[in-house]
Amino acid sequence: MNRGMTETQGPGGPPDDELVRRARSGDQAAFRALVERYEPLVAGTVIGMLGRGPDAEEVGQETFVRFWKALDRFRGDSSVGTYLTRIAMNGSLNRLRSRSRWFRRFSSDVPDDLADPGSRPDEVVGAAELRDRLDRAVRSLAPDYRSVVVLRLVQGLSTRETAEALSIPVGTVLSRLSRAQDRLRSILGALALED
Amino acid sequence: MRSEPPLDDSALGRHLATTRAESFGPYFSDRVMRRVAAESRPRTGLAGAAGIWTVHPRLVSSLALAFVVVGLSWWIARPSVFVAPVGSPLAVELPDGSRVTLAPGSTLRQASFRFSGERRVSLSGEAFFEVARGDAEFSVSTQDATVTVTGTRFNVRSWTGAGGTEVALVEGSVLLRPAGAPADGPALAIAAPVALALEAGDIARVGPDGLVRHVDPGHTAEQAASWRDGSFAVSDRPLEAFLDELERRYDIRLEADPAVTRDRTVTYMNPGSPHVEEVLDAVSFALGLRYARTADGWTVVAADTSRHP
């Protein structure tokens, strides 16, 4: 399923370029319409990278605030969706880097682990638990791999859109995706492979 | 030639798609618009801050003093973190005289030994420990195991996503148990061991299933720690994990064609300190692969790419 980022008009709303033009001239209602239109895309990206919580909310807000500040420079070379995805992904990666520094410096606990001694990989689990394990498995991937999985598999962007949003070649997307999928399968065992 | 994986048919892809978040919660756009409005207003600058200094000088002084006290307390009792950069190992001496050699790309965190009286470290990656004898127990935690010792030499390998923790004991004795297992649990149970007491020469593993078992990887415990000299003693390791290790050890970027990364394992013994191309040569020959330089590293592909559309 390719949700894509090329839509420029929401159901019943004005097209993106018109909203951008109005927002650029100071129309905050137009900008609010863009926020509401693209919240799902930004939320999927940021929460996919960081998990739910204050960090994700902060990066989500910051994404739109940065877009607001950059409206004068936004010329529509890429779609609003691609542009926002790029800002959201960069913000998420920066937050991961600062989290990593904070964690290393201040915490003496071992990091989140996926090992759950009380369960077996092939056991039948409920949908909520499965979702939780998938979330944790994705967040155990290194950021380079996680970003590809979030955009390509979770968000459902095409390979080309993923490459564009991450500013990397299509071949690198495919290579990282393959290695990330192998790793996810090895972490999740039979769990993720059964419907 | 690469082609897109059949994601629509993949159960993994379908399950992952269900984890997609749709919203930051109610009234998110209101919160954004408040910030946008604030960004649009002219800033008051230092005037407000100067007011605080004028009105509450004692409050500000007290806060500053508290900040200094808290900071100093943390600095004295702070945990230490040692990170070996990719491309080179890092030798560390801990406050109790124990010595640790971290493999490239590994991280060791050491809680303060001074106040707790304990000797606790946690490891992400791989390291060789030479633990000084002492009254207090020395323990190494990884994502899925805890190794407890009093004075010995051993290697711990625990990379994220590598499917467990492997311990190779060179000298002395250690107790290996899964993360979360009680420290006073039985040392060995036949049906489902919850911990293993290892002796010199033993290699054991805690798997993702939380079970502890002896393993015979085809090399000795001493060889398992030979990465410190640049050597290789790798047996039946998944190709992906092996490529990850080459990236860390040589500080290079290694891409692999999707067709070659699955269901392949690597066995590679080399007591020297080979150049990365020597390693890629040997592994490519053994697995029927090819490798080539790229702008920022190497790429590995199947020897006959026509077999892997």
mmCIF file with all atom_site columns, C-alpha atoms in Angstrom, chain A residues 123-134 191 194, chain B residues 15 18:
data_model
loop_
_atom_site.group_PDB
_atom_site.id
_atom_site.type_symbol
_atom_site.label_atom_id
_atom_site.label_alt_id
_atom_site.label_comp_id
_atom_site.label_asym_id
_atom_site.label_entity_id
_atom_site.label_seq_id
_atom_site.pdbx_PDB_ins_code
_atom_site.Cartn_x
_atom_site.Cartn_y
_atom_site.Cartn_z
_atom_site.occupancy
_atom_site.B_iso_or_equiv
_atom_site.pdbx_formal_charge
_atom_site.auth_seq_id
_atom_site.auth_comp_id
_atom_site.auth_asym_id
_atom_site.auth_atom_id
_atom_site.pdbx_PDB_model_num
ATOM 1  C CA . GLU A 1 123 ? 3.619  -18.110 21.035 1.00 0.00 ? 123 GLU A CA 1
ATOM 2  C CA . VAL A 1 124 ? 0.312  -16.605 20.027 1.00 0.00 ? 124 VAL A CA 1
ATOM 3  C CA . VAL A 1 125 ? -0.001 -13.056 21.316 1.00 0.00 ? 125 VAL A CA 1
ATOM 4  C CA . GLY A 1 126 ? -2.770 -10.497 21.292 1.00 0.00 ? 126 GLY A CA 1
ATOM 5  C CA . ALA A 1 127 ? -2.890 -7.674  18.779 1.00 0.00 ? 127 ALA A CA 1
ATOM 6  C CA . ALA A 1 128 ? -1.898 -5.040  21.336 1.00 0.00 ? 128 ALA A CA 1
ATOM 7  C CA . GLU A 1 129 ? 1.096  -7.029  22.535 1.00 0.00 ? 129 GLU A CA 1
ATOM 8  C CA . LEU A 1 130 ? 2.141  -7.821  18.986 1.00 0.00 ? 130 LEU A CA 1
ATOM 9  C CA . ARG A 1 131 ? 1.958  -4.137  18.143 1.00 0.00 ? 131 ARG A CA 1
ATOM 10 C CA . ASP A 1 132 ? 4.011  -3.299  21.220 1.00 0.00 ? 132 ASP A CA 1
ATOM 11 C CA . ARG A 1 133 ? 6.689  -5.802  20.280 1.00 0.00 ? 133 ARG A CA 1
ATOM 12 C CA . LEU A 1 134 ? 6.763  -4.528  16.708 1.00 0.00 ? 134 LEU A CA 1
ATOM 13 C CA . LEU A 1 191 ? 5.909  -13.858 15.659 1.00 0.00 ? 191 LEU A CA 1
ATOM 14 C CA . GLU A 1 194 ? 2.271  -15.334 11.036 1.00 0.00 ? 194 GLU A CA 1
ATOM 15 C CA . HIS B 2 15  ? 1.974  -6.014  10.663 1.00 0.00 ? 15  HIS B CA 1
ATOM 16 C CA . THR B 2 18  ? -0.702 -1.481  11.638 1.00 0.00 ? 18  THR B CA 1
#
